[in-house]
């Protein structure tokens, strides 16, 4: 069970919990350095808004102006502007991610939770205003998933132990995001850069299992590579 954050006067929001707070030390201890290095970190409380709209409608144009970038038009594609990344989920469905302006998430505090809730409210309100009375929906789904970041030279090899996708750079690279599975867990898998760094978005209730699966898969790379 995730541990409660420390309250600092933020009211009920200050008690918001990260799905993987209880595994923070284990994830840090699992880090591998060197040529076969790989690290695992949770990025909790990322703003996530599910968006549905006809991409040919005027509302889509208004939404794109609000986000500052076009909505992706094909499977696997993402677009980005500032702190927002838009992930294609279907012909008329997207996930809008808004990232905090930090370099790493190593601790979860009440202030983090309060700030995240405010960010969700602001983004959802702006998108609903852009949608107006046109058919579509804007839904806050931030509590539905958490985000795990797997990064390092061996990150792709770790994922390949349980992901059916072809993750070779010729087939999957930075800026691509698709729905798949890692082990038995359904995730949204997004490659961020060439390190490579991947962000995995599982349902919060499956995050514990996935984190433990990844920690176990990473342990091999502490040893000497067998020719």
XYZ file of N, CA and C in Angstrom:
681
model
N 0.849 -1.187 0.000
C 0.000 0.000 0.000
C 0.889 1.243 0.000
N 0.494 2.245 -0.810
C 1.278 3.473 -0.860
C 1.183 4.218 0.455
N 2.273 4.881 0.817
C 2.314 5.601 2.086
C 1.781 7.009 1.897
N 1.065 7.572 2.891
C 0.542 8.932 2.758
C 1.662 9.948 2.741
N 1.448 11.022 1.993
C 2.427 12.096 1.998
C 2.274 12.907 3.273
N 3.235 13.749 3.566
C 3.205 14.574 4.768
C 2.329 15.790 4.522
N 1.362 16.017 5.385
C 0.467 17.160 5.238
C 1.185 18.446 5.622
N 1.009 19.487 4.787
C 1.625 20.787 5.086
C 0.590 21.885 4.944
N -0.630 21.598 5.369
C -1.655 22.619 5.306
C -2.415 22.630 4.006
N -2.249 21.647 3.160
C -2.928 21.627 1.875
C -4.300 20.995 1.930
N -4.818 20.658 3.119
C -6.128 20.043 3.226
C -6.097 18.613 2.739
N -7.266 18.084 2.326
C -7.341 16.684 1.886
C -6.370 16.352 0.747
N -6.114 17.319 -0.124
C -5.214 17.081 -1.241
C -3.818 16.718 -0.750
N -3.450 17.244 0.437
C -2.121 16.983 0.987
C -1.931 15.515 1.341
N -3.027 14.760 1.425
C -2.936 13.342 1.749
C -2.913 12.475 0.497
N -2.880 13.096 -0.645
C -2.813 12.331 -1.895
C -1.562 11.467 -1.876
N -1.688 10.224 -2.361
C -0.567 9.295 -2.294
C -0.089 8.881 -3.674
N 1.178 8.624 -3.770
C 1.772 8.087 -4.984
C 1.640 6.566 -4.963
N 1.232 5.952 -6.065
C 1.074 4.497 -6.091
C 2.348 3.731 -5.764
N 3.528 4.370 -5.947
C 4.791 3.663 -5.746
C 5.671 4.311 -4.673
N 5.077 5.123 -3.811
C 5.873 5.765 -2.759
C 6.589 4.743 -1.900
N 5.946 3.597 -1.671
C 6.529 2.567 -0.794
C 7.685 1.823 -1.448
N 7.879 1.998 -2.764
C 8.975 1.313 -3.460
C 10.088 2.269 -3.875
N 10.021 3.507 -3.412
C 11.022 4.491 -3.820
C 12.450 4.062 -3.514
N 12.693 3.580 -2.305
C 14.044 3.158 -1.935
C 14.489 1.952 -2.748
N 13.585 1.016 -2.984
C 13.944 -0.174 -3.763
C 14.296 0.196 -5.198
N 13.575 1.138 -5.776
C 13.881 1.556 -7.144
C 15.239 2.251 -7.207
N 15.514 3.087 -6.224
C 16.822 3.744 -6.211
C 17.945 2.740 -6.023
N 17.727 1.758 -5.158
C 18.756 0.744 -4.903
C 18.971 -0.160 -6.108
N 17.973 -0.275 -6.968
C 18.081 -1.155 -8.140
C 18.875 -0.535 -9.283
N 19.219 0.746 -9.187
C 19.927 1.431 -10.269
C 21.252 0.751 -10.591
N 21.538 0.638 -11.867
C 22.780 0.039 -12.356
C 23.553 1.119 -13.109
N 24.850 1.219 -12.878
C 25.675 2.214 -13.552
C 26.588 1.539 -14.570
N 27.258 2.358 -15.354
C 28.214 1.821 -16.312
C 27.622 1.600 -17.690
N 28.348 0.835 -18.497
C 27.965 0.608 -19.890
C 26.631 -0.105 -20.028
N 26.248 -0.856 -18.987
C 24.961 -1.554 -19.024
C 24.005 -0.949 -17.993
N 24.155 0.355 -17.781
C 23.381 1.032 -16.756
C 21.904 1.149 -17.084
N 21.092 1.201 -16.028
C 19.655 1.408 -16.179
C 19.100 1.877 -14.834
N 18.195 2.833 -14.879
C 17.572 3.357 -13.666
C 16.057 3.338 -13.817
N 15.383 3.300 -12.671
C 13.918 3.283 -12.642
C 13.447 4.330 -11.641
N 12.569 5.222 -12.089
C 12.067 6.313 -11.254
C 10.577 6.491 -11.483
N 9.857 6.812 -10.428
C 8.445 7.157 -10.588
C 8.295 8.664 -10.760
N 7.432 9.048 -11.693
C 7.037 10.449 -11.856
C 5.559 10.539 -11.481
N 5.246 10.766 -10.216
C 3.844 10.796 -9.806
C 3.180 12.147 -10.087
N 1.874 12.129 -10.097
C 1.062 13.348 -10.165
C 1.239 14.131 -11.461
N 1.603 13.461 -12.539
C 1.632 14.131 -13.836
C 0.194 14.378 -14.274
N -0.076 15.567 -14.752
C -1.414 15.908 -15.224
C -1.740 15.096 -16.472
N -2.891 14.422 -16.456
C -3.330 13.624 -17.603
C -4.801 13.937 -17.878
N -5.071 14.382 -19.083
C -6.437 14.710 -19.479
C -6.777 13.938 -20.746
N -7.863 13.173 -20.687
C -8.337 12.440 -21.860
C -9.196 13.376 -22.697
N -8.887 13.433 -23.971
C -9.567 14.356 -24.884
C -10.188 13.589 -26.038
N -11.453 13.871 -26.312
C -12.123 13.303 -27.483
C -12.783 14.427 -28.258
N -12.509 14.452 -29.558
C -13.089 15.461 -30.438
C -12.879 15.013 -31.879
N -13.761 15.416 -32.768
C -13.595 15.136 -34.188
C -12.424 15.978 -34.700
N -11.361 15.352 -35.206
C -10.196 16.133 -35.630
C -10.484 17.082 -36.794
N -11.613 16.854 -37.484
C -11.963 17.730 -38.603
C -12.850 18.893 -38.162
N -13.253 18.909 -36.898
C -14.160 19.939 -36.406
C -13.420 21.226 -36.059
N -14.167 22.330 -36.031
C -13.569 23.605 -35.646
C -13.068 23.560 -34.208
N -13.729 22.749 -33.387
C -13.303 22.631 -31.993
C -11.878 22.100 -31.895
N -11.502 21.201 -32.801
C -10.140 20.669 -32.804
C -9.130 21.781 -33.076
N -9.478 22.694 -33.966
C -8.591 23.836 -34.246
C -8.430 24.709 -33.002
N -9.532 24.934 -32.299
C -9.461 25.768 -31.092
C -8.621 25.079 -30.020
N -8.782 23.777 -29.898
C -8.007 23.016 -28.912
C -6.518 23.056 -29.256
N -6.198 22.917 -30.541
C -4.791 22.979 -30.958
C -4.177 24.342 -30.635
N -4.956 25.404 -30.791
C -4.449 26.734 -30.448
C -4.225 26.850 -28.942
N -5.114 26.248 -28.169
C -4.968 26.271 -26.711
C -3.711 25.528 -26.270
N -3.447 24.376 -26.903
C -2.290 23.553 -26.538
C -0.992 24.048 -27.172
N -1.115 24.817 -28.232
C 0.078 25.326 -28.912
C 0.726 24.338 -29.850
N 0.013 23.281 -30.209
C 0.552 22.280 -31.136
C -0.597 21.498 -31.751
N -0.320 20.806 -32.853
C -1.338 20.012 -33.513
C -1.622 18.732 -32.743
N -2.822 18.225 -32.885
C -3.159 16.917 -32.340
C -2.553 15.856 -33.258
N -1.875 14.847 -32.726
C -1.315 13.782 -33.572
C -2.421 13.134 -34.404
N -2.070 12.718 -35.617
C -3.082 12.183 -36.519
C -2.920 10.696 -36.808
N -1.864 10.050 -36.286
C -1.701 8.626 -36.579
C -1.166 7.863 -35.377
N -1.366 6.569 -35.400
C -0.955 5.690 -34.306
C 0.540 5.822 -34.030
N 0.891 5.955 -32.768
C 2.292 6.032 -32.373
C 2.845 7.435 -32.325
N 2.132 8.394 -32.876
C 2.656 9.750 -32.976
C 2.358 10.554 -31.718
N 3.288 11.422 -31.352
C 3.071 12.402 -30.287
C 3.448 13.777 -30.818
N 2.878 14.798 -30.218
C 3.294 16.173 -30.493
C 3.501 16.857 -29.153
N 4.244 17.953 -29.155
C 4.565 18.601 -27.883
C 4.692 20.102 -28.045
N 4.375 20.803 -26.965
C 4.564 22.247 -26.902
C 4.722 22.629 -25.439
N 5.869 23.210 -25.098
C 6.108 23.589 -23.712
C 6.044 22.379 -22.804
N 5.218 22.456 -21.769
C 5.113 21.349 -20.812
C 4.109 20.290 -21.244
N 3.433 20.498 -22.385
C 2.392 19.569 -22.822
C 2.901 18.588 -23.877
N 2.540 17.324 -23.720
C 2.750 16.312 -24.753
C 1.404 15.663 -25.035
N 1.065 15.524 -26.311
C -0.216 14.931 -26.701
C 0.066 13.588 -27.351
N -0.562 12.548 -26.824
C -0.348 11.182 -27.287
C -1.597 10.696 -28.014
N -1.417 10.139 -29.200
C -2.531 9.583 -29.978
C -3.021 8.294 -29.326
N -4.335 8.205 -29.066
C -4.932 6.984 -28.546
C -5.884 6.340 -29.545
N -6.422 7.131 -30.453
C -7.368 6.635 -31.445
C -7.672 7.743 -32.432
N -8.476 7.470 -33.465
C -8.754 8.468 -34.501
C -9.350 9.768 -33.966
N -10.072 9.694 -32.834
C -10.651 10.902 -32.263
C -10.391 11.002 -30.760
N -9.272 10.399 -30.321
C -8.987 10.362 -28.879
C -7.498 10.572 -28.624
N -7.199 11.398 -27.602
C -5.818 11.708 -27.245
C -5.663 11.767 -25.727
N -4.430 11.588 -25.274
C -4.094 11.794 -23.872
C -3.155 12.988 -23.811
N -3.570 14.013 -23.084
C -2.752 15.216 -22.935
C -2.000 15.113 -21.612
N -0.677 15.092 -21.692
C 0.178 14.999 -20.514
C 0.826 16.355 -20.277
N 0.816 16.789 -19.032
C 1.467 18.042 -18.687
C 2.470 17.759 -17.587
N 3.740 18.042 -17.852
C 4.835 17.631 -16.983
C 5.278 18.766 -16.086
N 5.560 18.475 -14.818
C 6.075 19.513 -13.920
C 7.456 19.952 -14.358
N 7.796 21.181 -14.044
C 9.102 21.734 -14.431
C 10.164 21.323 -13.415
N 10.481 20.003 -13.425
C 11.520 19.481 -12.535
C 12.386 18.527 -13.325
N 13.571 18.237 -12.821
C 14.483 17.345 -13.528
C 14.306 15.897 -13.108
N 13.768 15.663 -11.930
C 13.547 14.299 -11.461
C 12.570 14.331 -10.310
N 11.866 13.248 -10.119
C 10.951 13.146 -8.993
C 11.544 12.132 -8.030
N 12.123 12.630 -6.965
C 12.759 11.737 -6.002
C 12.012 11.707 -4.684
N 11.075 12.629 -4.508
C 10.292 12.652 -3.275
C 8.921 13.219 -3.567
N 7.913 12.730 -2.888
C 6.547 13.195 -3.063
C 6.158 13.990 -1.841
N 5.733 15.222 -2.034
C 5.352 16.075 -0.920
C 3.935 16.564 -1.101
N 3.363 17.107 -0.046
C 2.024 17.657 -0.125
C 1.976 18.813 -1.114
N 3.043 19.616 -1.145
C 3.088 20.741 -2.075
C 3.007 20.231 -3.513
N 3.723 19.129 -3.811
C 3.667 18.536 -5.149
C 2.238 18.176 -5.507
N 1.538 17.543 -4.588
C 0.173 17.102 -4.848
C -0.761 18.276 -5.067
N -0.646 19.311 -4.231
C -1.514 20.476 -4.367
C -1.270 21.165 -5.701
N 0.001 21.328 -6.064
C 0.337 21.961 -7.339
C -0.218 21.167 -8.506
N -0.127 19.834 -8.437
C -0.618 18.983 -9.513
C -2.119 19.117 -9.687
N -2.858 19.158 -8.586
C -4.309 19.296 -8.667
C -4.685 20.621 -9.318
N -3.983 21.685 -8.966
C -4.246 22.993 -9.559
C -3.956 22.981 -11.057
N -2.875 22.289 -11.453
C -2.511 22.218 -12.866
C -3.557 21.465 -13.672
N -4.075 20.381 -13.100
C -5.122 19.608 -13.779
C -6.349 20.468 -14.008
N -6.778 21.172 -12.966
C -7.975 21.998 -13.057
C -7.825 23.074 -14.131
N -6.645 23.691 -14.190
C -6.413 24.757 -15.161
C -6.414 24.221 -16.585
N -5.731 23.096 -16.797
C -5.667 22.528 -18.146
C -7.034 22.049 -18.600
N -7.752 21.325 -17.745
C -9.068 20.814 -18.115
C -10.027 21.958 -18.422
N -9.978 23.027 -17.624
C -10.862 24.168 -17.852
C -10.572 24.826 -19.196
N -9.282 24.960 -19.531
C -8.909 25.584 -20.805
C -9.373 24.733 -21.990
N -9.236 23.410 -21.872
C -9.651 22.531 -22.958
C -11.173 22.490 -23.105
N -11.888 22.509 -21.974
C -13.357 22.523 -22.038
C -13.855 23.806 -22.686
N -13.193 24.912 -22.380
C -13.569 26.180 -22.999
C -13.337 26.131 -24.500
N -12.222 25.540 -24.912
C -11.924 25.420 -26.345
C -12.912 24.491 -27.041
N -13.314 23.415 -26.357
C -14.287 22.480 -26.935
C -15.644 23.145 -27.113
N -16.002 23.994 -26.157
C -17.271 24.706 -26.235
C -18.448 23.740 -26.241
N -19.420 24.011 -27.105
C -20.608 23.166 -27.182
C -20.513 22.077 -28.230
N -19.340 21.911 -28.847
C -19.179 20.892 -29.880
C -19.145 19.493 -29.249
N -19.499 18.456 -30.031
C -19.418 17.079 -29.510
C -17.985 16.735 -29.102
N -17.855 16.049 -27.993
C -16.532 15.661 -27.511
C -16.521 15.602 -26.001
N -15.351 15.366 -25.427
C -15.242 15.295 -23.974
C -13.837 15.653 -23.528
N -13.744 16.186 -22.320
C -12.478 16.503 -21.667
C -12.586 15.950 -20.249
N -11.775 14.933 -19.922
C -11.905 14.243 -18.640
C -10.541 14.154 -17.954
N -10.492 14.571 -16.693
C -9.278 14.428 -15.888
C -9.106 12.957 -15.524
N -8.019 12.338 -15.997
C -7.737 10.926 -15.689
C -6.391 10.788 -14.975
N -5.957 11.849 -14.324
C -4.633 11.859 -13.693
C -4.464 10.765 -12.647
N -5.541 10.435 -11.919
C -5.451 9.420 -10.873
C -5.528 8.008 -11.435
N -5.807 7.895 -12.734
C -5.970 6.583 -13.357
C -4.644 5.860 -13.547
N -3.571 6.610 -13.768
C -2.263 6.024 -14.056
C -1.182 6.719 -13.247
N -0.035 6.052 -13.116
C 1.174 6.724 -12.687
C 2.200 6.562 -13.808
N 3.356 7.164 -13.642
C 4.371 7.134 -14.696
C 5.681 6.598 -14.137
N 6.231 5.597 -14.809
C 7.542 5.043 -14.481
C 8.510 5.423 -15.591
N 9.686 5.896 -15.211
C 10.706 6.225 -16.208
C 11.845 5.221 -16.116
N 12.109 4.549 -17.216
C 13.195 3.580 -17.319
C 14.216 4.163 -18.278
N 15.450 4.332 -17.807
C 16.441 5.035 -18.620
C 17.825 4.426 -18.478
N 18.592 4.455 -19.560
C 19.968 3.973 -19.534
C 20.278 3.092 -20.717
N 21.557 2.792 -20.930
C 21.960 1.971 -22.078
C 21.249 0.623 -22.159
N 20.893 0.042 -21.010
C 20.256 -1.279 -21.007
C 18.731 -1.220 -20.924
N 18.152 -0.022 -20.990
C 16.700 0.112 -20.811
C 15.915 -0.684 -21.851
N 16.359 -0.627 -23.098
C 15.626 -1.363 -24.143
C 15.697 -2.863 -23.895
N 16.862 -3.368 -23.502
C 17.010 -4.801 -23.241
C 16.119 -5.249 -22.074
N 15.971 -4.380 -21.067
C 15.084 -4.713 -19.941
C 13.653 -4.853 -20.442
N 13.195 -3.910 -21.240
C 11.819 -3.966 -21.749
C 11.600 -5.154 -22.666
N 12.618 -5.496 -23.446
C 12.472 -6.593 -24.407
C 12.259 -7.944 -23.725
N 12.516 -8.022 -22.429
C 12.253 -9.271 -21.712
C 10.757 -9.561 -21.621
N 9.927 -8.516 -21.754
C 8.501 -8.760 -21.572
C 7.581 -7.938 -22.445
N 8.142 -7.217 -23.423
C 7.318 -6.390 -24.306
C 7.317 -6.981 -25.714
N 6.152 -7.212 -26.307
C 6.091 -7.846 -27.630
C 6.439 -6.919 -28.790
N 6.585 -5.625 -28.532
C 6.903 -4.690 -29.614
C 8.339 -4.856 -30.097
N 8.567 -4.487 -31.352
C 9.925 -4.365 -31.860
C 10.434 -2.998 -31.424
N 11.330 -2.967 -30.446
C 11.820 -1.710 -29.885
C 13.140 -1.266 -30.500
N 13.611 -1.993 -31.524
C 14.846 -1.567 -32.194
C 14.634 -0.167 -32.777
N 15.679 0.682 -32.763
C 15.539 2.053 -33.275
C 14.989 2.143 -34.694
N 15.158 1.102 -35.490
C 14.607 1.152 -36.847
C 13.082 1.119 -36.851
N 12.484 0.649 -35.736
C 11.030 0.484 -35.675
C 10.360 1.379 -34.642
N 11.105 1.785 -33.613
C 10.504 2.549 -32.525
C 11.546 3.516 -31.989
N 11.191 4.787 -31.913
C 12.190 5.768 -31.501
C 11.593 6.919 -30.719
N 12.411 7.928 -30.417
C 11.953 9.077 -29.636
C 10.725 9.735 -30.252
N 9.781 10.102 -29.388
C 8.567 10.751 -29.861
C 7.451 9.802 -30.210
N 7.701 8.499 -30.096
C 6.653 7.520 -30.382
C 6.074 6.984 -29.079
N 4.765 6.724 -29.093
C 4.074 6.196 -27.915
C 2.937 5.300 -28.375
N 2.856 4.104 -27.805
C 1.817 3.147 -28.193
C 1.320 2.385 -26.963
N 0.135 1.818 -27.087
C -0.390 0.937 -26.049
C 0.142 -0.467 -26.283
N 0.661 -1.093 -25.229
C 1.234 -2.427 -25.358
C 1.185 -3.097 -23.991
N 1.963 -4.150 -23.816
C 2.092 -4.797 -22.517
C 3.566 -4.951 -22.170
N 3.865 -4.913 -20.880
C 5.194 -5.232 -20.363
C 4.959 -6.273 -19.281
N 5.488 -7.480 -19.504
C 5.054 -8.588 -18.664
C 3.563 -8.769 -18.935
N 2.765 -8.961 -17.899
C 1.326 -9.095 -18.103
C 0.563 -7.777 -17.943
N 1.287 -6.661 -17.798
C 0.650 -5.388 -17.471
C 0.470 -4.515 -18.706
N -0.739 -4.048 -18.923
C -1.017 -3.118 -20.016
C -0.454 -1.744 -19.672
N 0.263 -1.150 -20.625
C 0.861 0.162 -20.393
C 0.758 1.011 -21.656
N 0.880 2.298 -21.465
C 1.163 3.207 -22.561
C 2.668 3.410 -22.527
N 3.351 3.038 -23.591
C 4.819 3.091 -23.638
C 5.256 4.228 -24.544
N 6.068 5.135 -23.999
C 6.491 6.336 -24.716
C 8.010 6.435 -24.636
N 8.673 6.488 -25.794
C 10.124 6.692 -25.800
C 10.397 8.183 -25.864
N 11.180 8.664 -24.904
C 11.423 10.098 -24.769
C 12.657 10.557 -25.535
N 13.746 9.746 -25.486
C 14.989 10.180 -26.122
C 15.810 8.974 -26.563
N 17.037 9.262 -27.039
C 17.907 8.216 -27.584
C 18.784 7.545 -26.535
N 18.670 7.899 -25.267
C 19.567 7.341 -24.236
C 19.638 5.806 -24.259
N 18.529 5.039 -24.282
C 17.148 5.513 -24.426
C 16.461 5.683 -23.072
N 15.466 6.575 -23.075
C 14.599 6.766 -21.924
C 13.168 6.469 -22.342
N 12.514 5.634 -21.549
C 11.117 5.289 -21.813
C 10.270 5.706 -20.626
N 9.055 6.130 -20.888
C 8.083 6.352 -19.822
C 6.946 5.362 -20.022
N 6.645 4.653 -18.953
C 5.604 3.630 -18.963
C 4.459 4.118 -18.085
N 3.251 4.102 -18.627
C 2.086 4.577 -17.898
C 1.135 3.409 -17.655
N 1.260 2.720 -16.515
C 0.331 1.647 -16.170
C -0.829 2.192 -15.343
N -1.911 1.430 -15.270
C -2.972 1.766 -14.321
C -2.362 1.744 -12.922
N -2.825 2.645 -12.079
C -2.239 2.761 -10.742
C -2.286 1.456 -9.960
N -3.369 0.685 -10.131
C -3.503 -0.560 -9.373
C -2.528 -1.644 -9.821
N -1.932 -1.489 -11.018
C -0.958 -2.462 -11.520
C 0.483 -1.953 -11.390
N 0.653 -0.741 -10.876
C 1.981 -0.125 -10.842
C 2.949 -0.888 -9.948
N 2.466 -1.363 -8.801
C 3.337 -2.099 -7.881
C 3.909 -3.331 -8.564
N 3.057 -4.110 -9.225
C 3.523 -5.326 -9.900
C 4.538 -4.966 -10.984
N 4.226 -3.957 -11.788
C 5.126 -3.593 -12.880
C 6.474 -3.121 -12.355
N 6.470 -2.300 -11.316
C 7.740 -1.811 -10.756
C 8.588 -2.967 -10.248
N 7.975 -3.913 -9.558
C 8.727 -5.065 -9.056
C 9.242 -5.920 -10.218
N 8.449 -6.059 -11.259
C 8.865 -6.819 -12.449
C 10.096 -6.169 -13.078
N 10.063 -4.845 -13.207
C 11.182 -4.127 -13.821
C 12.433 -4.196 -12.942
N 12.266 -4.063 -11.630
C 13.417 -4.168 -10.713
C 14.088 -5.520 -10.883
N 13.288 -6.578 -10.965
C 13.843 -7.918 -11.155
C 14.546 -8.034 -12.509
N 13.932 -7.467 -13.551
C 14.525 -7.542 -14.894
C 15.828 -6.752 -14.979
N 15.970 -5.710 -14.186
C 17.176 -4.881 -14.187
C 18.350 -5.561 -13.503
N 18.089 -6.477 -12.591
C 19.148 -7.033 -11.744
C 20.229 -7.750 -12.545
N 19.888 -8.317 -13.677
C 20.868 -9.031 -14.517
C 22.036 -8.140 -14.916
N 21.762 -6.841 -15.097
C 22.772 -5.952 -15.674
C 23.790 -5.457 -14.652
N 23.673 -5.918 -13.428
C 24.717 -5.646 -12.435
C 25.948 -6.517 -12.664
N 25.749 -7.665 -13.281
C 26.849 -8.602 -13.490
C 27.619 -8.324 -14.767
N 28.683 -9.085 -14.973
C 29.501 -8.967 -16.175
C 28.768 -9.584 -17.347
N 28.795 -8.909 -18.482
C 28.107 -9.419 -19.674
C 28.764 -10.712 -20.148
N 27.955 -11.702 -20.417
C 28.453 -12.985 -20.906
C 28.589 -12.904 -22.423
N 29.763 -13.172 -22.983
C 29.966 -13.089 -24.439
C 29.022 -14.018 -25.188
